[in-house]
PDB file of C-alpha atoms in Angstrom:
ATOM      1  CA  MET A  25     126.351  87.462  75.380  1.00  0.00           C
ATOM      2  CA  ASN A  26     124.148  90.554  75.211  1.00  0.00           C
ATOM      3  CA  THR A  27     125.863  93.898  74.676  1.00  0.00           C
ATOM      4  CA  LEU A  28     125.797  96.384  77.544  1.00  0.00           C
ATOM      5  CA  THR A  29     125.574 100.065  76.664  1.00  0.00           C
ATOM      6  CA  CYS A  30     127.299 102.709  78.766  1.00  0.00           C
ATOM      7  CA  ILE A  31     127.922 106.440  79.184  1.00  0.00           C
ATOM      8  CA  ILE A  32     130.945 108.065  80.874  1.00  0.00           C
ATOM      9  CA  VAL A  33     130.582 111.300  82.868  1.00  0.00           C
ATOM     10  CA  ASP A  34     133.751 112.859  84.326  1.00  0.00           C
ATOM     11  CA  ASP A  35     134.939 116.464  84.280  1.00  0.00           C
ATOM     12  CA  GLU A  36     138.583 115.370  83.825  1.00  0.00           C
ATOM     13  CA  PRO A  37     139.376 114.715  80.127  1.00  0.00           C
ATOM     14  CA  LEU A  38     142.254 112.350  81.019  1.00  0.00           C
ATOM     15  CA  ALA A  39     139.955 110.274  83.205  1.00  0.00           C
ATOM     16  CA  VAL A  40     137.409 110.124  80.366  1.00  0.00           C
ATOM     17  CA  SER A  41     140.119 108.966  77.947  1.00  0.00           C
ATOM     18  CA  LEU A  42     141.209 106.197  80.312  1.00  0.00           C
ATOM     19  CA  MET A  43     137.638 104.946  80.769  1.00  0.00           C
ATOM     20  CA  GLU A  44     137.041 105.087  77.005  1.00  0.00           C
ATOM     21  CA  ALA A  45     140.154 102.929  76.520  1.00  0.00           C
ATOM     22  CA  PHE A  46     138.843 100.427  79.093  1.00  0.00           C
ATOM     23  CA  VAL A  47     135.482 100.254  77.321  1.00  0.00           C
ATOM     24  CA  GLY A  48     137.234  99.717  73.983  1.00  0.00           C
ATOM     25  CA  ARG A  49     139.136  96.733  75.420  1.00  0.00           C
ATOM     26  CA  THR A  50     136.018  95.114  76.888  1.00  0.00           C
ATOM     27  CA  PRO A  51     133.959  92.752  74.689  1.00  0.00           C
ATOM     28  CA  ASP A  52     130.214  93.379  74.403  1.00  0.00           C
ATOM     29  CA  LEU A  53     130.430  96.793  76.064  1.00  0.00           C
ATOM     30  CA  GLN A  54     129.288  99.661  73.828  1.00  0.00           C
ATOM     31  CA  LEU A  55     130.057 103.300  74.594  1.00  0.00           C
ATOM     32  CA  LEU A  56     127.117 105.558  73.687  1.00  0.00           C
ATOM     33  CA  ALA A  57     128.697 108.876  74.705  1.00  0.00           C
ATOM     34  CA  SER A  58     131.168 110.601  77.025  1.00  0.00           C
ATOM     35  CA  PHE A  59     130.659 113.901  78.835  1.00  0.00           C
ATOM     36  CA  THR A  60     132.849 116.260  80.848  1.00  0.00           C
ATOM     37  CA  ASP A  61     129.808 118.411  81.702  1.00  0.00           C
ATOM     38  CA  SER A  62     127.368 116.666  84.051  1.00  0.00           C
ATOM     39  CA  VAL A  63     124.513 119.059  83.221  1.00  0.00           C
ATOM     40  CA  GLU A  64     124.781 118.214  79.515  1.00  0.00           C
ATOM     41  CA  ALA A  65     124.857 114.525  80.403  1.00  0.00           C
ATOM     42  CA  VAL A  66     121.444 114.553  82.103  1.00  0.00           C
ATOM     43  CA  GLU A  67     119.426 114.968  78.897  1.00  0.00           C
ATOM     44  CA  ALA A  68     121.515 112.407  77.015  1.00  0.00           C
ATOM     45  CA  ILE A  69     121.159 109.788  79.747  1.00  0.00           C
ATOM     46  CA  GLY A  70     117.380 110.171  79.703  1.00  0.00           C
ATOM     47  CA  ARG A  71     117.285 109.963  75.907  1.00  0.00           C
ATOM     48  CA  MET A  72     119.865 107.211  75.285  1.00  0.00           C
ATOM     49  CA  LYS A  73     118.922 105.097  78.341  1.00  0.00           C
ATOM     50  CA  PRO A  74     122.299 103.390  78.883  1.00  0.00           C
ATOM     51  CA  ASP A  75     122.461 100.143  80.829  1.00  0.00           C
ATOM     52  CA  LEU A  76     125.472 101.377  82.776  1.00  0.00           C
ATOM     53  CA  LEU A  77     126.790 104.784  83.816  1.00  0.00           C
ATOM     54  CA  PHE A  78     130.379 105.448  84.878  1.00  0.00           C
ATOM     55  CA  LEU A  79     129.934 108.573  86.979  1.00  0.00           C
ATOM     56  CA  ASP A  80     132.519 110.797  88.656  1.00  0.00           C
ATOM     57  CA  ILE A  81     131.401 112.233  91.998  1.00  0.00           C
ATOM     58  CA  GLN A  82     133.278 115.517  92.364  1.00  0.00           C
ATOM     59  CA  MET A  83     132.153 117.745  89.492  1.00  0.00           C
ATOM     60  CA  PRO A  84     131.154 121.408  89.232  1.00  0.00           C
ATOM     61  CA  ASP A  85     127.535 122.601  88.828  1.00  0.00           C
ATOM     62  CA  LEU A  86     125.952 119.160  89.323  1.00  0.00           C
ATOM     63  CA  ASN A  87     127.999 116.578  91.213  1.00  0.00           C
ATOM     64  CA  GLY A  88     127.690 112.846  90.744  1.00  0.00           C
ATOM     65  CA  MET A  89     125.590 112.252  93.860  1.00  0.00           C
ATOM     66  CA  GLU A  90     123.098 114.931  92.843  1.00  0.00           C
ATOM     67  CA  LEU A  91     122.926 113.529  89.316  1.00  0.00           C
ATOM     68  CA  ALA A  92     122.373 109.993  90.640  1.00  0.00           C
ATOM     69  CA  HIS A  93     119.257 111.106  92.518  1.00  0.00           C
ATOM     70  CA  ILE A  94     117.539 112.227  89.303  1.00  0.00           C
ATOM     71  CA  LEU A  95     118.474 109.283  87.074  1.00  0.00           C
ATOM     72  CA  PRO A  96     116.025 106.642  85.868  1.00  0.00           C
ATOM     73  CA  GLU A  97     115.915 103.862  88.448  1.00  0.00           C
ATOM     74  CA  GLU A  98     116.907 101.180  85.937  1.00  0.00           C
ATOM     75  CA  THR A  99     120.252 102.907  85.168  1.00  0.00           C
ATOM     76  CA  LEU A 100     123.087 101.003  86.856  1.00  0.00           C
ATOM     77  CA  ILE A 101     125.630 103.394  88.393  1.00  0.00           C
ATOM     78  CA  VAL A 102     129.349 102.814  88.931  1.00  0.00           C
ATOM     79  CA  PHE A 103     130.876 105.770  90.759  1.00  0.00           C
ATOM     80  CA  THR A 104     134.473 106.759  89.939  1.00  0.00           C
ATOM     81  CA  THR A 105     136.326 109.054  92.317  1.00  0.00           C
ATOM     82  CA  ALA A 106     139.672 109.787  93.946  1.00  0.00           C
ATOM     83  CA  PHE A 107     138.041 110.244  97.353  1.00  0.00           C
ATOM     84  CA  LYS A 108     137.279 107.067  99.317  1.00  0.00           C
ATOM     85  CA  GLU A 109     135.186 109.003 101.873  1.00  0.00           C
ATOM     86  CA  TYR A 110     132.349 109.053  99.310  1.00  0.00           C
ATOM     87  CA  ALA A 111     132.023 105.263  99.423  1.00  0.00           C
ATOM     88  CA  PHE A 112     129.293 105.088 102.080  1.00  0.00           C
ATOM     89  CA  GLU A 113     127.303 107.913 100.473  1.00  0.00           C
ATOM     90  CA  SER A 114     127.361 105.993  97.182  1.00  0.00           C
ATOM     91  CA  TYR A 115     125.523 103.121  98.881  1.00  0.00           C
ATOM     92  CA  GLU A 116     122.701 105.490  99.820  1.00  0.00           C
ATOM     93  CA  VAL A 117     121.827 105.893  96.131  1.00  0.00           C
ATOM     94  CA  SER A 118     122.103 102.112  95.543  1.00  0.00           C
ATOM     95  CA  ALA A 119     125.191 102.373  93.344  1.00  0.00           C
ATOM     96  CA  LEU A 120     126.223  99.117  91.681  1.00  0.00           C
ATOM     97  CA  ASP A 121     129.916  99.669  92.456  1.00  0.00           C
ATOM     98  CA  PHE A 122     132.499 102.223  93.587  1.00  0.00           C
ATOM     99  CA  LEU A 123     135.849 102.500  91.763  1.00  0.00           C
ATOM    100  CA  LEU A 124     138.658 104.421  93.439  1.00  0.00           C
ATOM    101  CA  LYS A 125     141.033 106.368  91.171  1.00  0.00           C
ATOM    102  CA  PRO A 126     143.525 105.542  89.781  1.00  0.00           C
ATOM    103  CA  ILE A 127     141.265 102.823  88.398  1.00  0.00           C
ATOM    104  CA  ARG A 128     142.782  99.493  87.377  1.00  0.00           C
ATOM    105  CA  TYR A 129     141.371  97.569  84.441  1.00  0.00           C
ATOM    106  CA  ASN A 130     140.709  94.425  86.510  1.00  0.00           C
ATOM    107  CA  LYS A 131     138.520  96.452  88.912  1.00  0.00           C
ATOM    108  CA  PHE A 132     136.729  97.981  85.925  1.00  0.00           C
ATOM    109  CA  LEU A 133     136.043  94.492  84.524  1.00  0.00           C
ATOM    110  CA  MET A 134     134.634  93.323  87.865  1.00  0.00           C
ATOM    111  CA  ALA A 135     132.194  96.248  87.870  1.00  0.00           C
ATOM    112  CA  VAL A 136     131.116  95.434  84.300  1.00  0.00           C
ATOM    113  CA  GLU A 137     130.527  91.790  85.273  1.00  0.00           C
ATOM    114  CA  LYS A 138     128.338  92.921  88.174  1.00  0.00           C
ATOM    115  CA  ALA A 139     126.320  94.972  85.691  1.00  0.00           C
ATOM    116  CA  ARG A 140     125.946  91.981  83.345  1.00  0.00           C
ATOM    117  CA  LYS A 141     124.664  89.774  86.187  1.00  0.00           C
ATOM    118  CA  ARG A 142     122.255  92.445  87.411  1.00  0.00           C
ATOM    119  CA  LYS A 143     120.955  93.048  83.883  1.00  0.00           C
ATOM    120  CA  ALA A 144     120.579  89.321  83.198  1.00  0.00           C
ATOM    121  CA  GLY A 145     118.698  88.833  86.458  1.00  0.00           C
ATOM    122  CA  THR A 146     116.296  91.662  85.624  1.00  0.00           C
ATOM    123  CA  GLN A 147     115.613  90.246  82.166  1.00  0.00           C
ATOM    124  CA  ARG A 148     114.889  86.779  83.581  1.00  0.00           C
ATOM    125  CA  VAL A 149     112.354  88.226  85.992  1.00  0.00           C
ATOM    126  CA  ASP A 150     110.688  90.187  83.181  1.00  0.00           C
ATOM    127  CA  GLU A 151     110.534  87.141  80.907  1.00  0.00           C
ATOM    128  CA  VAL A 152     108.831  84.818  83.399  1.00  0.00           C
ATOM    129  CA  LYS A 153     105.110  85.146  82.857  1.00  0.00           C
ATOM    130  CA  THR A 154     102.333  82.812  84.026  1.00  0.00           C
ATOM    131  CA  PRO A 155     100.192  81.689  81.061  1.00  0.00           C
ATOM    132  CA  VAL A 156      96.492  82.361  81.485  1.00  0.00           C
ATOM    133  CA  ALA A 157      93.996  80.208  79.611  1.00  0.00           C
ATOM    134  CA  PRO A 158      91.542  82.223  77.502  1.00  0.00           C
ATOM    135  CA  ASP A 159      88.103  82.859  79.000  1.00  0.00           C
ATOM    136  CA  THR A 160      89.250  81.505  82.366  1.00  0.00           C
ATOM    137  CA  PRO A 161      87.875  83.656  85.159  1.00  0.00           C
ATOM    138  CA  ALA A 162      90.561  85.106  87.426  1.00  0.00           C
ATOM    139  CA  VAL A 163      90.761  83.542  90.859  1.00  0.00           C
ATOM    140  CA  SER A 164      91.463  86.081  93.576  1.00  0.00           C
ATOM    141  CA  GLU A 165      94.006  84.998  96.133  1.00  0.00           C
ATOM    142  CA  PRO A 166      94.023  86.190  99.736  1.00  0.00           C
ATOM    143  CA  PRO A 167      96.607  88.919 100.327  1.00  0.00           C
ATOM    144  CA  ALA A 168      99.954  87.677 101.615  1.00  0.00           C
ATOM    145  CA  THR A 169     100.621  88.194 105.312  1.00  0.00           C
ATOM    146  CA  SER A 170     104.246  87.056 105.271  1.00  0.00           C
ATOM    147  CA  ILE A 171     107.297  86.679 103.043  1.00  0.00           C
ATOM    148  CA  PHE A 172     110.438  84.550 103.137  1.00  0.00           C
ATOM    149  CA  ILE A 173     113.938  86.024 102.959  1.00  0.00           C
ATOM    150  CA  ARG A 174     117.314  84.293 103.067  1.00  0.00           C
ATOM    151  CA  VAL A 175     119.414  85.300 106.089  1.00  0.00           C
ATOM    152  CA  ASP A 176     122.780  83.637 106.802  1.00  0.00           C
ATOM    153  CA  GLY A 177     121.942  80.760 104.472  1.00  0.00           C
ATOM    154  CA  GLU A 178     118.542  80.059 106.033  1.00  0.00           C
ATOM    155  CA  LEU A 179     115.045  81.033 104.949  1.00  0.00           C
ATOM    156  CA  ARG A 180     113.311  83.257 107.499  1.00  0.00           C
ATOM    157  CA  GLN A 181     109.595  83.950 107.393  1.00  0.00           C
ATOM    158  CA  LEU A 182     108.727  87.572 108.113  1.00  0.00           C
ATOM    159  CA  GLN A 183     105.267  88.638 109.183  1.00  0.00           C
ATOM    160  CA  LEU A 184     104.523  91.779 107.165  1.00  0.00           C
ATOM    161  CA  ALA A 185     102.789  93.308 110.168  1.00  0.00           C
ATOM    162  CA  GLN A 186     106.197  93.384 111.914  1.00  0.00           C
ATOM    163  CA  VAL A 187     108.037  95.285 109.169  1.00  0.00           C
ATOM    164  CA  LEU A 188     108.611  98.989 109.880  1.00  0.00           C
ATOM    165  CA  TYR A 189     110.784  99.865 106.891  1.00  0.00           C
ATOM    166  CA  VAL A 190     113.395  98.474 104.517  1.00  0.00           C
ATOM    167  CA  SER A 191     116.724 100.138 103.780  1.00  0.00           C
ATOM    168  CA  GLY A 192     118.995  99.352 100.832  1.00  0.00           C
ATOM    169  CA  MET A 193     122.783  99.451 100.708  1.00  0.00           C
ATOM    170  CA  LYS A 194     124.466  98.391  97.488  1.00  0.00           C
ATOM    171  CA  ASP A 195     123.426  94.737  96.815  1.00  0.00           C
ATOM    172  CA  TYR A 196     121.957  94.218 100.281  1.00  0.00           C
ATOM    173  CA  VAL A 197     118.750  95.260 102.021  1.00  0.00           C
ATOM    174  CA  MET A 198     117.963  95.532 105.720  1.00  0.00           C
ATOM    175  CA  PHE A 199     114.517  94.743 107.120  1.00  0.00           C
ATOM    176  CA  TYR A 200     113.795  96.705 110.303  1.00  0.00           C
ATOM    177  CA  LEU A 201     111.202  94.941 112.428  1.00  0.00           C
ATOM    178  CA  GLU A 202     109.107  95.996 115.386  1.00  0.00           C
ATOM    179  CA  GLY A 203     110.627  94.744 118.630  1.00  0.00           C
ATOM    180  CA  GLU A 204     113.956  93.779 117.019  1.00  0.00           C
ATOM    181  CA  ARG A 205     117.098  95.745 117.894  1.00  0.00           C
ATOM    182  CA  LYS A 206     119.060  94.711 114.782  1.00  0.00           C
ATOM    183  CA  PRO A 207     117.779  94.519 111.207  1.00  0.00           C
ATOM    184  CA  LEU A 208     117.677  91.315 109.175  1.00  0.00           C
ATOM    185  CA  ILE A 209     120.134  91.617 106.274  1.00  0.00           C
ATOM    186  CA  THR A 210     119.711  89.754 102.996  1.00  0.00           C
ATOM    187  CA  HIS A 211     121.287  89.846  99.536  1.00  0.00           C
ATOM    188  CA  MET A 212     118.595  91.476  97.360  1.00  0.00           C
ATOM    189  CA  THR A 213     117.964  94.615  95.362  1.00  0.00           C
ATOM    190  CA  MET A 214     115.511  97.304  96.397  1.00  0.00           C
ATOM    191  CA  LYS A 215     113.597  96.723  93.168  1.00  0.00           C
ATOM    192  CA  ALA A 216     113.117  93.047  94.039  1.00  0.00           C
ATOM    193  CA  VAL A 217     111.898  93.947  97.536  1.00  0.00           C
ATOM    194  CA  GLU A 218     109.518  96.550  96.112  1.00  0.00           C
ATOM    195  CA  GLU A 219     107.997  93.912  93.821  1.00  0.00           C
ATOM    196  CA  MET A 220     107.709  91.405  96.675  1.00  0.00           C
ATOM    197  CA  LEU A 221     105.957  93.663  99.209  1.00  0.00           C
ATOM    198  CA  PRO A 222     102.222  94.238  98.714  1.00  0.00           C
ATOM    199  CA  ARG A 223     101.370  97.562  97.118  1.00  0.00           C
ATOM    200  CA  GLY A 224      99.051  99.641  99.242  1.00  0.00           C
ATOM    201  CA  ARG A 225     100.771  98.539 102.445  1.00  0.00           C
ATOM    202  CA  PHE A 226     104.324  99.506 101.521  1.00  0.00           C
ATOM    203  CA  LEU A 227     105.647 102.433  99.484  1.00  0.00           C
ATOM    204  CA  ARG A 228     109.082 103.451  98.256  1.00  0.00           C
ATOM    205  CA  ILE A 229     109.778 107.037  99.326  1.00  0.00           C
ATOM    206  CA  HIS A 230     113.515 107.198  98.609  1.00  0.00           C
ATOM    207  CA  ARG A 231     115.930 105.337  96.362  1.00  0.00           C
ATOM    208  CA  SER A 232     117.131 103.521  99.480  1.00  0.00           C
ATOM    209  CA  TYR A 233     113.967 103.267 101.601  1.00  0.00           C
ATOM    210  CA  ILE A 234     110.603 101.474 101.509  1.00  0.00           C
ATOM    211  CA  VAL A 235     108.239 102.151 104.420  1.00  0.00           C
ATOM    212  CA  ALA A 236     105.220 100.386 105.908  1.00  0.00           C
ATOM    213  CA  LEU A 237     102.499 102.976 105.393  1.00  0.00           C
ATOM    214  CA  ASP A 238     100.526 102.078 108.500  1.00  0.00           C
ATOM    215  CA  ARG A 239     103.662 102.504 110.648  1.00  0.00           C
ATOM    216  CA  ILE A 240     104.239 106.171 109.805  1.00  0.00           C
ATOM    217  CA  ALA A 241     103.974 108.203 113.022  1.00  0.00           C
ATOM    218  CA  LYS A 242     104.074 111.652 111.397  1.00  0.00           C
ATOM    219  CA  VAL A 243     105.219 113.628 108.352  1.00  0.00           C
ATOM    220  CA  ASP A 244     106.713 117.069 108.905  1.00  0.00           C
ATOM    221  CA  ARG A 245     106.517 120.099 106.626  1.00  0.00           C
ATOM    222  CA  ASN A 246     109.835 119.166 104.978  1.00  0.00           C
ATOM    223  CA  ASP A 247     108.461 115.801 103.826  1.00  0.00           C
ATOM    224  CA  CYS A 248     110.396 113.900 106.481  1.00  0.00           C
ATOM    225  CA  VAL A 249     108.711 110.662 107.547  1.00  0.00           C
ATOM    226  CA  TYR A 250     109.015 109.583 111.197  1.00  0.00           C
ATOM    227  CA  ILE A 251     108.833 105.816 111.557  1.00  0.00           C
ATOM    228  CA  GLY A 252     110.243 103.704 114.376  1.00  0.00           C
ATOM    229  CA  ASN A 253     113.492 105.409 115.410  1.00  0.00           C
ATOM    230  CA  GLU A 254     114.203 106.645 111.885  1.00  0.00           C
ATOM    231  CA  ILE A 255     113.560 109.919 110.056  1.00  0.00           C
ATOM    232  CA  ILE A 256     113.458 109.450 106.267  1.00  0.00           C
ATOM    233  CA  HIS A 257     113.199 112.252 103.727  1.00  0.00           C
ATOM    234  CA  VAL A 258     110.819 111.696 100.805  1.00  0.00           C
ATOM    235  CA  THR A 259     112.848 112.466  97.678  1.00  0.00           C
ATOM    236  CA  ASP A 260     111.446 114.203  94.597  1.00  0.00           C
ATOM    237  CA  ALA A 261     111.358 111.035  92.478  1.00  0.00           C
ATOM    238  CA  TYR A 262     108.829 109.431  94.853  1.00  0.00           C
ATOM    239  CA  ALA A 263     107.050 112.522  96.181  1.00  0.00           C
ATOM    240  CA  ASP A 264     103.983 112.517  93.877  1.00  0.00           C
ATOM    241  CA  GLU A 265     102.829 109.021  94.827  1.00  0.00           C
ATOM    242  CA  PHE A 266     103.537 109.639  98.505  1.00  0.00           C
ATOM    243  CA  HIS A 267     101.545 112.896  98.487  1.00  0.00           C
ATOM    244  CA  ARG A 268      98.622 111.112  96.816  1.00  0.00           C
ATOM    245  CA  PHE A 269      98.625 108.570  99.624  1.00  0.00           C
ATOM    246  CA  ILE A 270      98.767 111.298 102.279  1.00  0.00           C
ATOM    247  CA  ASN A 271      96.059 113.437 100.644  1.00  0.00           C
ATOM    248  CA  GLU A 272      93.671 110.483 100.402  1.00  0.00           C
ATOM    249  CA  ARG A 273      93.966 109.970 104.157  1.00  0.00           C
ATOM    250  CA  THR A 274      94.094 113.558 105.379  1.00  0.00           C
ATOM    251  CA  MET A 275      91.166 114.999 107.300  1.00  0.00           C
ATOM    252  CA  GLY A 276      90.804 118.741 107.929  1.00  0.00           C
ATOM    253  CA  GLY A 277      92.691 121.633 106.373  1.00  0.00           C
ATOM    254  CA  ARG A 278      96.376 122.317 106.088  1.00  0.00           C
ATOM    255  CA  GLY A 279      98.141 123.646 109.162  1.00  0.00           C
TER     256      GLY A 279
END
């Protein structure tokens, strides 16, 4: 079993001590560092690149939600908090899990197992490569016009031209389609959806949103995208690529 690395961030020293004890009891889980100051943790997370982050939400200066928005996408986040009302907000940043204080060890172990499965799945995808014979000219394939997703145990074929945007919530994603009142929900990660959808037609503009570029009705001065019945804010992590797309297709001067 591969070792998972982790970092703990919580402004309560007793909470940090409890989580450190849980990590110490868990096989193949290595603690890289613990922090009670979330601002100090930011640099260390970027440098150490932990597989898993146990992150308190209510903290001074930089709270857990704010920190989550600036983390590397590959960092798996488990939020720890005494306030259950943060649960839905944690889904908006695609958190792996949400542990309510006081945290029990069995719940902690379940979150670690989720992280192991997610990590193993990512590695399998990265390791699968199609061998290419030397000096064999590449054969261009026609661009895909549809994809298959599993909904309620059945495979559904989606025409890409119907997709308005995709929204992620924890381990599930919702495909919003033109002419459909309810989204199609499937068990996938946003990263997997991003890799499946053709680049150039779809773009991730938020940790929890991928949009069909040709379905954008307008973009306001606050970088809010209007698409279908939804208004989605372009977050800083995805702003550069989105602005490049907009600038390439903008005629006339700035208003």
